[in-house]
Amino acid sequence: MSTENQTEHDPRLLALDTGGTMTDSFIVDEEANYTVGKAQTTPEDESVGVKQSFDNGLGYWDTSFAESAASLDGVVYAGTAMLNRLLEREGTGDIGVITTAGFEDHHRMGRGIASWADLSYAGRLHAREHEHPEPLVPRENINGVRERVNMLGAPAISVYEDEIREAVHDLLDRDVRVICVCMIFSYANQAHEKRVQEIAEEIKDERDDDTPVWLSSEQNPVRGETPRLNTLILEAYAVEPSREQLFGIEDTLRDQGLNSPFRVLTSSGGTIAPDHDWLAETMLSGPIGGVFGGEFLADKLGIDNMVCSDVGGTSFDVALITEGHYPTRWDQTLAQIPTNIPMTALDSIGSGTGSYLRVDRASDRIEVGPDSAGYLVGVANENADVTTPTVTDCTALLGYINPDFFLGGDIPIDVEAAREAIDDQLASNLGEDPVETARGVLDIVERDMANELRSMVHGLGYAPENYNLISYGGGGPLHAAGYTKPLEFKDILVPDWAAAFSAFGTACADSAYRYDQSVDIILQPDFSNAGRGDDRCLPQTPREGCGCLPTRRYRPGGDGVSAGDSRTVHRDARRPGGASRGVLGRRTHCHGHRGSRREVRGGVWPRLPACGPLAGERLPVHRRNRRGCRALAEADTPRRGPGVDGDTARAGPQERATDLLGGRVARRRHLGYGPHRRGERRRGTGGDRGPGDDDAGSARVGGVTGPQPHLPPDAPGPMSRQTTEPRDDRSDHTHQ
Amino acid sequence: MSKPDSDLHDPGTTTREREHEIVDPPLGWEGKTLKEQFDESQQLLEETGHYRGLDELELKDSDPFKYEQMYSRLRGALVSARETALHVSASPIVREIGELCFQIYTPEGDSVAVSTGIIVHVHTGSLAIKYMIEEDYEHDRGIQPGDVFCNNDNDLGNVHTTDVHTFVPIFYEDELVAWADGVTHEIDIGGMTRGHDQVASTNRHEDGLYATCEKIGEDDKLYQDWRDRGQRGVRTPMYWDLDEKCRLAGCHMIREAIHEMIDEVGAETFKQFLYEAVEEGREIMESRVKERLFPGTYRETGFHPIQWEDKAWQPGSQQNMMNHLPIEMTIDGDGGMQLDMEGATPPGPHPFNCAKGSMEGALWVYLTQSILHDGKVNDGAHMAVDTNYPEGTVVNPQDPELSYHTPWLTIFPTYLAVSRALSGGFFARGFREEVVTGYGEPSDAIQGGGKLMDSVAEAIPDALGDYFPVGPFDFSCQGLGASACRDGLNYGYAMFNPEADLGDVEEWEQTQWGLLQLSRRVKPNTAGHGKYRGGAGWEGLHTIMGSEDASLYALSIPTVTWSGAGMSGGYPGGTSYSVRAHGTDLAERSVADEPYPLDDQPVGSFEENIEADEVIRDHDGMFFPEEFENHDLLRYQTSGGPGWGDPLERSRDLVVEDIENGIFTPDIVAEVYGVVGEYDTENREFTIDAEATTERRAEIREERAERTQSFDEFFEEERARVEESEWDDGVQYMYEGVFETSDEWAEGFREFWNLDAEYTP
């Protein structure tokens, strides 16, 4: 499939969407003509399928990858290989974890939500179905180290260095490939994680060992210790092994003559080089390509607000672009595992063209999905053995699709088979005519889609009247009229390359490295401090005197955090001509409202305005060598603020002891209830709260009295206790 | 006294011109008053057995697709209101854990559809609306477009005091067409102690702020006096205010959606749809029962021991009590279900009294998770079940004077019994996989609050006050019971909300500033034993830092004994216990890199790593509010689910996994499962000694044979104990109460044990 009948093409940009079954490619030339290629995905060596797909697409232009490689500006890869590796649990193990002691089980506990995260609505309600995913790291490979940092980023309990040594030696003895370090509140202060790394480096030197040590505060300093740890583990489990695949594809393409950048699409909407430090952001990139395509079109057409809607074989996906930007989420699960990978906000319902249709006999109601025939299409597909009717069977019966030209004629459609299945399994149970039933099904499916749109747009406080909608995906053009009908969008757009729009979107993605940082601030009722998230970026230096254990480590005046903090540096901002654009944009995501303690995630990222990865020199980033160790490739600006790195003095025990939590405070009782005389023993509803019930035996401040909660040492009852100094004796006042 | 120093008050609330037109009664359909419409509805149901007498669903039959579209639109509106409104709230309980829910009711107060969330409220709001109708608010207090009502009075329709409902009547032209209701769970309600599930209150006057089906606003604005009352009446005015705005915003979104729907389909179709949806809910429930449960009578009992003689604050509560929570579930062959609680304990001087509406709401939560998850959940389903929560008992006290702060501790044991009864029905039908032997009851709920030391408060920029509430909802991850073909889910189940979430420590500590969590570890030996074991619970440890005036307590269940049992030879999960250390040397240890405790595993080891002025070790996990100084420690644990089948039949491989995963310890495994071997703790590798295991299993069987007695022997022994009332004073409290309340139950008891007609315990 390609545009124009032009004979000469000069391909400039290649984009890939490597799915579980097919590898799609989208190829654009100098004149913005495009062609689309397809080939079977080759999971063993993806580069084979990639090259075939390119050759297939370029074949329409009478050329091949080898012939055009030299003239390309870049290749962008998007795919599901890493996700599949995780879904099928075929990643690489031997991962070690060091975390805050006491929280070694967080990974397997999955915050509880891991047990139901990917289930349908009915499945979520049905407790019996819930099941935790198998942990990626066995419990014996997770070691705890005593320490605690509090919510202000202040070390409440200093890190136990002997325990670090013990933990590191143990993991190295276990021959782990990598040590992942994640400690509570390390996003607010990475000092303890850093200390683990320093000591680990010393031990590695001693042992002549080169096992890499990764810190969660370096990968993704975002609030939420469970997803933060999981994301780091995913990097080791599914991502790092995929790096080899990416290098393999890159090498194959370079062998064919490619000398422009090979880039990988991230879930947050940029492309990065395969040797970038962290690739977890590329875990899920295929489905969101369309959003970047939408963003590109919106920009070209001068549209501020756009709803992107994608009707695929298995799901209906919706994303929102508001004032040119799409929101990002941090709380997604991947294969049930909670992560904090920033992802372009995309809502999905299990309603697609391949969704199965059934009648629930208890309620005589049509059920759509959530399972799907996917690429097998439906009963009407003569080449597949599908027996349950699907949404596509309904569109076939209604004559909405050309039975002789489905997927360009690749799949022959048998309308009669569709009619029969719909009649037998649906219409006859409802006492309806099959055609009416098919139309009714589409009404339900499209109404569900409309609800999803409504909920996404209204859910963010917006109104459809202010949005244009773009519809794409294999089923987009077919269903757009139906699902937009109940809503008053400004305009509906259907690109004529709707079926390949996601791959097109991949080509539109900017070259961008994204860094996130959670900053907790309490927004005031009048929003007077709403903009101060910028100033608070990186509260690596806690304030003096916040009442926690040792404060000496951080000297007064060490605030050292400012808007231009060096950590927000970005290093990949080149245009085709080679001119560096520097910082093109600065984003601070501020989710919050009056009076609540909220999180501000400051992401600063450079953005390029046009189609993605472009020619130019290699960019200065931390690179991973093929053993997974980090090497500084070129001059690099430190990522962290001052005052927390290794040269900061660690206070000695003596000094620290003097700064313990502020001594004892005046004791006040605020337990809120006064004791009463023993009265009626049975089943009364208690006495009333009269002032006369006070007694001299309990302390009293501000008119509020409270009983001493502890029993005397000789009190009868189920308690066993060791008391060196009884605080009070309640019998004094309970028997008065 | 001045108002709280906050800009949250908007003085302009009631001075502007009305936006909504006044509507004169009657407000019901076809010129009826709401009361007339309600009475008619009741009468039709009674006479025909069908809601509104609908023996046919005309709209659904004639245009099934339109009907389903309308239902999907309605559900969509509720879910969307919930998703949007939760962003208005600031409380992590609402925002992160999702403790909120929206419902739509018919004008007469029957629920039609419910959002996700704390679906227990599918029915409670219904009762509050019916109260307003019966009390003739239509003519007296007035019900007008733009009005806002509030209720958290449990006796009139709520689960517990900290669940607060906001109601908005929805008018179309001159008729009231529906009600919207939003509920959130408050982190504090201004009760006698801090916390959202009090343990210390014994009567209404200690429960906190009550709104009794109260009009709190008109013309879409809240009254200023109401807002002042709310914000001054609780310890956390900011959360209160934002939660209230969250509920109101959601209700207004629902109202808008319903107006759009009616504009589209017309008022008559909409009304017809509302009624048919309720009747359909009733029919679906019947059909599910018929399909999945074997007919018969199933009897189970839940127990709730309250060992308070040396614990309670008020004199009337200082006694050992036990609540008796029997259920008899009858499934008939036509899809009918009856649930009878005859024999329940009378209400008592504790906060565990449970209004009938709360019991009914909880029934829906449980049925939704077990049998109705793929159906329509509304009041129609409620109408399909014939319930008896006897008046004057702890499950239906009919007495507003009581404390209803924490009825959950009555609900949990009751529905443990219901879960076993349902499981019997599933099992007999052949649905082994649907069996759920029960669940770990959602506790320990650590609660309380404190104030930050000035130096810390100053370090939090822009903080609103220095009081911090403590109410982590991490207790929403307990072990689930086993089924008859596999183990129960570990640390991932909450009876009150199937979408369980522990929450991250980094999230909870954003609000409970002075409470620092030191540990959250899987707790061995909490899971109930069995051929298929229950899910395991976990153990946590907190300390206080940078605070003053901190008090904490734990609402714990099961307490000193189990509330339920396993099935078919399975054991119940472990009971709870509490360890607290006051005046510790945590600070000194932490600067000297000396270990401090991270758990109490093995049990009793906690004290090895801490010096304290006082360590309290209590077999009952529940304790009343207690002062905690900086560096004091509090250890608590959640519960495991019950098991299914004889542990001796458990596969050896699974036992090995249990040990290696820390679900059970080798000593317990040898004792209960008869599996013996070597455990390499460092590498978590257990090697079975096959010979020793065979021997040990034979030994256990022998021990069992020795203990075995004939039923007649057993019966006679037990009968003698019954005759002499030879039991704990808590059990005495229980039987005395039941005998006083229910002649029918007392008679059955005498008959079963073959006792004299005069027998009393």
CSV table of N, CA, C and O in Angstrom, one decimal, chain B residues 120-121 123-125 127-128 131 151-161 163 165 204 207 210 323 325 339 341 344-348 350-364 382 387-412 414-415:
chain,number,residue,atom,x,y,z
B,120,VAL,N,-20.8,-1.3,49.2
B,120,VAL,CA,-21.7,-1.6,50.3
B,120,VAL,C,-22.9,-0.6,50.4
B,120,VAL,O,-23.9,-0.9,50.9
B,121,HIS,N,-22.7,0.5,49.8
B,121,HIS,CA,-23.7,1.6,49.9
B,121,HIS,C,-24.8,1.4,48.8
B,121,HIS,O,-25.7,2.3,48.7
B,123,HIS,N,-27.3,-0.1,49.0
B,123,HIS,CA,-28.6,-0.2,49.6
B,123,HIS,C,-28.8,0.9,50.8
B,123,HIS,O,-29.9,1.3,51.1
B,124,THR,N,-27.7,1.3,51.4
B,124,THR,CA,-27.8,2.1,52.6
B,124,THR,C,-28.5,3.5,52.2
B,124,THR,O,-29.3,4.0,53.0
B,125,GLY,N,-28.1,4.1,51.1
B,125,GLY,CA,-28.7,5.3,50.7
B,125,GLY,C,-30.2,5.2,50.5
B,125,GLY,O,-31.0,6.1,50.7
B,127,LEU,N,-32.3,3.5,52.1
B,127,LEU,CA,-33.0,3.6,53.4
B,127,LEU,C,-33.2,5.1,53.8
B,127,LEU,O,-34.2,5.5,54.3
B,128,ALA,N,-32.1,5.9,53.6
B,128,ALA,CA,-32.2,7.3,54.0
B,128,ALA,C,-33.2,8.0,53.2
B,128,ALA,O,-34.0,8.8,53.7
B,131,TYR,N,-36.6,7.2,54.4
B,131,TYR,CA,-36.9,7.9,55.6
B,131,TYR,C,-37.4,9.3,55.3
B,131,TYR,O,-38.4,9.7,55.9
B,151,ASN,N,-26.7,12.5,55.0
B,151,ASN,CA,-26.9,11.6,56.1
B,151,ASN,C,-25.7,10.7,56.4
B,151,ASN,O,-25.0,10.3,55.5
B,152,ASN,N,-25.5,10.6,57.7
B,152,ASN,CA,-24.5,9.5,58.1
B,152,ASN,C,-25.0,8.8,59.3
B,152,ASN,O,-24.3,8.2,60.0
B,153,ASP,N,-26.3,9.0,59.6
B,153,ASP,CA,-27.0,8.4,60.7
B,153,ASP,C,-27.2,6.9,60.4
B,153,ASP,O,-28.0,6.6,59.5
B,154,ASN,N,-26.5,6.0,61.0
B,154,ASN,CA,-26.5,4.6,60.6
B,154,ASN,C,-27.9,4.0,60.8
B,154,ASN,O,-28.3,3.2,60.0
B,155,ASP,N,-28.6,4.5,61.8
B,155,ASP,CA,-29.9,3.9,62.1
B,155,ASP,C,-30.9,4.3,60.9
B,155,ASP,O,-31.9,3.6,60.8
B,156,LEU,N,-30.6,5.3,60.2
B,156,LEU,CA,-31.5,5.7,59.1
B,156,LEU,C,-31.0,5.3,57.7
B,156,LEU,O,-31.7,5.5,56.7
B,157,GLY,N,-29.8,4.7,57.6
B,157,GLY,CA,-29.3,4.3,56.3
B,157,GLY,C,-27.9,4.7,56.1
B,157,GLY,O,-27.6,5.7,55.4
B,158,ASN,N,-27.0,3.9,56.6
B,158,ASN,CA,-25.5,4.1,56.5
B,158,ASN,C,-24.8,2.9,57.0
B,158,ASN,O,-25.5,2.0,57.6
B,159,VAL,N,-23.5,2.7,56.7
B,159,VAL,CA,-22.9,1.6,57.3
B,159,VAL,C,-22.2,2.0,58.6
B,159,VAL,O,-22.5,1.4,59.7
B,160,HIS,N,-21.4,3.0,58.6
B,160,HIS,CA,-20.8,3.4,59.9
B,160,HIS,C,-20.6,4.9,59.8
B,160,HIS,O,-20.7,5.5,58.8
B,161,THR,N,-20.4,5.5,61.0
B,161,THR,CA,-20.5,7.0,61.2
B,161,THR,C,-19.6,7.7,60.2
B,161,THR,O,-19.9,8.8,59.7
B,163,ASP,N,-18.8,7.1,57.2
B,163,ASP,CA,-19.3,7.1,55.8
B,163,ASP,C,-20.3,8.2,55.7
B,163,ASP,O,-21.3,8.2,56.4
B,165,HIS,N,-23.0,10.5,53.4
B,165,HIS,CA,-23.7,10.5,52.1
B,165,HIS,C,-24.1,11.9,51.8
B,165,HIS,O,-24.5,12.7,52.6
B,204,ARG,N,-24.2,6.9,71.2
B,204,ARG,CA,-24.3,7.8,70.1
B,204,ARG,C,-23.5,9.1,70.4
B,204,ARG,O,-22.9,9.7,69.5
B,207,ASP,N,-20.0,9.1,69.3
B,207,ASP,CA,-19.6,8.7,67.9
B,207,ASP,C,-19.1,9.9,67.1
B,207,ASP,O,-18.3,9.6,66.2
B,210,TYR,N,-23.0,13.8,63.6
B,210,TYR,CA,-24.1,13.1,62.9
B,210,TYR,C,-25.0,14.1,62.1
B,210,TYR,O,-25.4,15.1,62.6
B,323,ASN,N,-20.3,-11.8,70.9
B,323,ASN,CA,-21.5,-11.6,70.1
B,323,ASN,C,-21.7,-12.9,69.2
B,323,ASN,O,-20.8,-13.5,68.6
B,325,LEU,N,-23.5,-14.6,66.1
B,325,LEU,CA,-24.0,-14.1,64.8
B,325,LEU,C,-24.3,-15.3,64.0
B,325,LEU,O,-23.6,-15.7,63.0
B,339,LEU,N,-32.3,-15.4,54.3
B,339,LEU,CA,-31.2,-15.4,55.2
B,339,LEU,C,-31.8,-14.9,56.5
B,339,LEU,O,-32.4,-13.9,56.7
B,341,MET,N,-31.2,-14.5,60.7
B,341,MET,CA,-30.3,-14.3,61.8
B,341,MET,C,-30.9,-14.5,63.2
B,341,MET,O,-30.4,-13.9,64.1
B,344,ALA,N,-29.4,-13.8,67.1
B,344,ALA,CA,-28.3,-12.9,67.3
B,344,ALA,C,-28.3,-12.2,68.6
B,344,ALA,O,-29.4,-12.0,69.2
B,345,THR,N,-27.1,-11.9,69.1
B,345,THR,CA,-26.9,-11.2,70.4
B,345,THR,C,-27.6,-9.9,70.4
B,345,THR,O,-27.7,-9.2,69.4
B,346,PRO,N,-28.1,-9.4,71.6
B,346,PRO,CA,-28.6,-8.1,71.7
B,346,PRO,C,-27.5,-7.0,71.5
B,346,PRO,O,-26.3,-7.4,71.6
B,347,PRO,N,-27.9,-5.8,71.2
B,347,PRO,CA,-26.9,-4.7,71.1
B,347,PRO,C,-26.1,-4.5,72.4
B,347,PRO,O,-26.6,-5.0,73.5
B,348,GLY,N,-25.0,-3.9,72.4
B,348,GLY,CA,-24.2,-3.7,73.6
B,348,GLY,C,-23.4,-2.4,73.7
B,348,GLY,O,-23.5,-1.6,72.8
B,350,HIS,N,-20.7,-1.0,73.1
B,350,HIS,CA,-19.5,-1.1,72.3
B,350,HIS,C,-19.9,-0.4,70.9
B,350,HIS,O,-21.1,-0.2,70.7
B,351,PRO,N,-18.9,-0.1,70.1
B,351,PRO,CA,-19.3,0.6,68.8
B,351,PRO,C,-19.6,-0.4,67.7
B,351,PRO,O,-19.7,0.0,66.6
B,352,PHE,N,-19.9,-1.7,68.0
B,352,PHE,CA,-20.0,-2.7,67.0
B,352,PHE,C,-21.5,-3.0,66.6
B,352,PHE,O,-21.8,-3.9,65.9
B,353,ASN,N,-22.4,-2.1,67.2
B,353,ASN,CA,-23.8,-2.3,66.9
B,353,ASN,C,-24.0,-2.0,65.4
B,353,ASN,O,-23.4,-1.0,64.8
B,354,CYS,N,-24.8,-2.7,64.8
B,354,CYS,CA,-24.9,-2.7,63.3
B,354,CYS,C,-26.4,-2.5,62.9
B,354,CYS,O,-27.2,-3.3,63.2
B,355,ALA,N,-26.7,-1.4,62.2
B,355,ALA,CA,-28.0,-1.1,61.8
B,355,ALA,C,-28.4,-2.2,60.7
B,355,ALA,O,-27.5,-2.7,60.0
B,356,LYS,N,-29.7,-2.3,60.5
B,356,LYS,CA,-30.2,-3.3,59.5
B,356,LYS,C,-29.6,-2.9,58.1
B,356,LYS,O,-29.2,-3.8,57.4
B,357,GLY,N,-29.7,-1.7,57.8
B,357,GLY,CA,-29.2,-1.2,56.5
B,357,GLY,C,-27.7,-1.6,56.3
B,357,GLY,O,-27.3,-1.9,55.2
B,358,SER,N,-26.9,-1.5,57.4
B,358,SER,CA,-25.5,-1.9,57.2
B,358,SER,C,-25.4,-3.3,56.9
B,358,SER,O,-24.6,-3.8,56.1
B,359,MET,N,-26.2,-4.2,57.6
B,359,MET,CA,-26.1,-5.6,57.3
B,359,MET,C,-26.5,-5.9,55.9
B,359,MET,O,-25.9,-6.7,55.2
B,360,GLU,N,-27.6,-5.2,55.4
B,360,GLU,CA,-28.1,-5.4,54.1
B,360,GLU,C,-27.0,-5.0,53.1
B,360,GLU,O,-26.8,-5.6,52.1
B,361,GLY,N,-26.4,-3.8,53.3
B,361,GLY,CA,-25.3,-3.3,52.4
B,361,GLY,C,-24.2,-4.3,52.4
B,361,GLY,O,-23.7,-4.6,51.3
B,362,ALA,N,-23.8,-4.9,53.5
B,362,ALA,CA,-22.7,-5.8,53.6
B,362,ALA,C,-23.1,-7.1,52.8
B,362,ALA,O,-22.2,-7.7,52.2
B,363,LEU,N,-24.4,-7.5,52.9
B,363,LEU,CA,-24.8,-8.7,52.2
B,363,LEU,C,-24.5,-8.5,50.7
B,363,LEU,O,-24.0,-9.4,50.0
B,364,TRP,N,-24.8,-7.2,50.2
B,364,TRP,CA,-24.6,-6.9,48.8
B,364,TRP,C,-23.1,-7.0,48.4
B,364,TRP,O,-22.7,-7.4,47.4
B,382,HIS,N,-31.7,-7.1,46.0
B,382,HIS,CA,-32.0,-7.1,47.4
B,382,HIS,C,-33.4,-7.6,47.6
B,382,HIS,O,-33.7,-8.4,48.5
B,387,THR,N,-34.7,-11.4,53.9
B,387,THR,CA,-33.7,-11.4,55.1
B,387,THR,C,-34.5,-11.2,56.4
B,387,THR,O,-35.5,-10.6,56.4
B,388,ASN,N,-33.9,-11.8,57.4
B,388,ASN,CA,-34.5,-11.5,58.7
B,388,ASN,C,-33.3,-11.1,59.7
B,388,ASN,O,-32.5,-12.0,60.1
B,389,TYR,N,-33.1,-9.9,59.9
B,389,TYR,CA,-32.2,-9.4,60.9
B,389,TYR,C,-33.1,-9.0,62.1
B,389,TYR,O,-33.7,-7.9,62.0
B,390,PRO,N,-33.2,-9.8,63.1
B,390,PRO,CA,-34.2,-9.6,64.1
B,390,PRO,C,-34.1,-8.3,64.8
B,390,PRO,O,-33.0,-7.9,65.2
B,391,GLU,N,-35.2,-7.6,65.0
B,391,GLU,CA,-35.2,-6.3,65.7
B,391,GLU,C,-34.7,-6.5,67.1
B,391,GLU,O,-35.0,-7.5,67.8
B,392,GLY,N,-34.0,-5.5,67.6
B,392,GLY,CA,-33.5,-5.5,69.0
B,392,GLY,C,-32.3,-6.4,69.2
B,392,GLY,O,-31.9,-6.7,70.3
B,393,THR,N,-31.6,-6.7,68.1
B,393,THR,CA,-30.4,-7.5,68.2
B,393,THR,C,-29.2,-6.6,67.7
B,393,THR,O,-29.5,-5.5,67.1
B,394,VAL,N,-28.0,-7.1,67.8
B,394,VAL,CA,-26.9,-6.3,67.4
B,394,VAL,C,-26.8,-6.1,65.9
B,394,VAL,O,-26.2,-5.2,65.4
B,395,VAL,N,-27.6,-6.9,65.2
B,395,VAL,CA,-27.7,-6.7,63.7
B,395,VAL,C,-28.9,-5.9,63.3
B,395,VAL,O,-29.1,-5.7,62.1
B,396,ASN,N,-29.6,-5.4,64.2
B,396,ASN,CA,-30.8,-4.5,63.8
B,396,ASN,C,-31.3,-3.9,65.1
B,396,ASN,O,-32.4,-4.2,65.6
B,397,PRO,N,-30.5,-3.1,65.8
B,397,PRO,CA,-30.9,-2.6,67.2
B,397,PRO,C,-32.2,-1.7,67.2
B,397,PRO,O,-32.9,-1.7,68.2
B,398,GLN,N,-32.4,-1.0,66.2
B,398,GLN,CA,-33.5,0.0,66.2
B,398,GLN,C,-33.4,0.9,67.4
B,398,GLN,O,-34.4,1.2,68.0
B,399,ASP,N,-32.3,1.4,67.7
B,399,ASP,CA,-32.1,2.3,68.8
B,399,ASP,C,-31.0,3.3,68.5
B,399,ASP,O,-29.8,3.0,68.5
B,400,PRO,N,-31.4,4.5,68.2
B,400,PRO,CA,-30.5,5.5,67.8
B,400,PRO,C,-29.5,5.9,68.9
B,400,PRO,O,-28.5,6.5,68.7
B,401,GLU,N,-29.8,5.5,70.2
B,401,GLU,CA,-28.9,5.9,71.3
B,401,GLU,C,-27.5,5.2,71.3
B,401,GLU,O,-26.6,5.6,71.9
B,402,LEU,N,-27.5,4.1,70.6
B,402,LEU,CA,-26.3,3.2,70.6
B,402,LEU,C,-25.1,3.8,69.8
B,402,LEU,O,-25.3,4.7,69.0
B,403,SER,N,-24.0,3.3,70.1
B,403,SER,CA,-22.8,3.6,69.2
B,403,SER,C,-22.8,2.7,68.0
B,403,SER,O,-23.0,1.5,68.2
B,404,TYR,N,-22.7,3.3,66.8
B,404,TYR,CA,-22.7,2.5,65.6
B,404,TYR,C,-21.4,2.8,64.8
B,404,TYR,O,-21.3,2.8,63.6
B,405,HIS,N,-20.3,3.1,65.6
B,405,HIS,CA,-19.2,3.6,64.9
B,405,HIS,C,-18.4,2.6,64.1
B,405,HIS,O,-17.9,2.9,63.0
B,406,THR,N,-18.5,1.3,64.6
B,406,THR,CA,-17.6,0.3,63.9
B,406,THR,C,-18.4,-1.0,63.7
B,406,THR,O,-18.0,-2.0,64.2
B,407,PRO,N,-19.5,-0.9,63.0
B,407,PRO,CA,-20.3,-2.2,62.8
B,407,PRO,C,-19.6,-3.2,62.0
B,407,PRO,O,-20.0,-4.4,62.0
B,408,TRP,N,-18.5,-2.8,61.4
B,408,TRP,CA,-17.7,-3.8,60.6
B,408,TRP,C,-17.3,-5.0,61.4
B,408,TRP,O,-17.2,-6.1,60.9
B,409,LEU,N,-17.1,-4.9,62.7
B,409,LEU,CA,-16.7,-6.0,63.5
B,409,LEU,C,-17.9,-7.0,63.8
B,409,LEU,O,-17.7,-8.1,64.3
B,410,THR,N,-19.1,-6.5,63.5
B,410,THR,CA,-20.2,-7.4,63.5
B,410,THR,C,-20.4,-8.0,62.1
B,410,THR,O,-20.7,-9.2,61.9
B,411,ILE,N,-20.1,-7.2,61.1
B,411,ILE,CA,-20.3,-7.6,59.7
B,411,ILE,C,-19.3,-8.7,59.3
B,411,ILE,O,-19.7,-9.7,58.7
B,412,PHE,N,-18.1,-8.5,59.6
B,412,PHE,CA,-17.1,-9.5,59.2
B,412,PHE,C,-17.4,-10.9,59.6
B,412,PHE,O,-17.4,-11.8,58.8
B,414,THR,N,-20.2,-12.2,60.6
B,414,THR,CA,-21.4,-12.7,60.0
B,414,THR,C,-21.2,-13.2,58.6
B,414,THR,O,-21.7,-14.3,58.3
B,415,TYR,N,-20.5,-12.4,57.8
B,415,TYR,CA,-20.4,-12.8,56.4
B,415,TYR,C,-19.3,-13.9,56.2
B,415,TYR,O,-19.3,-14.5,55.1
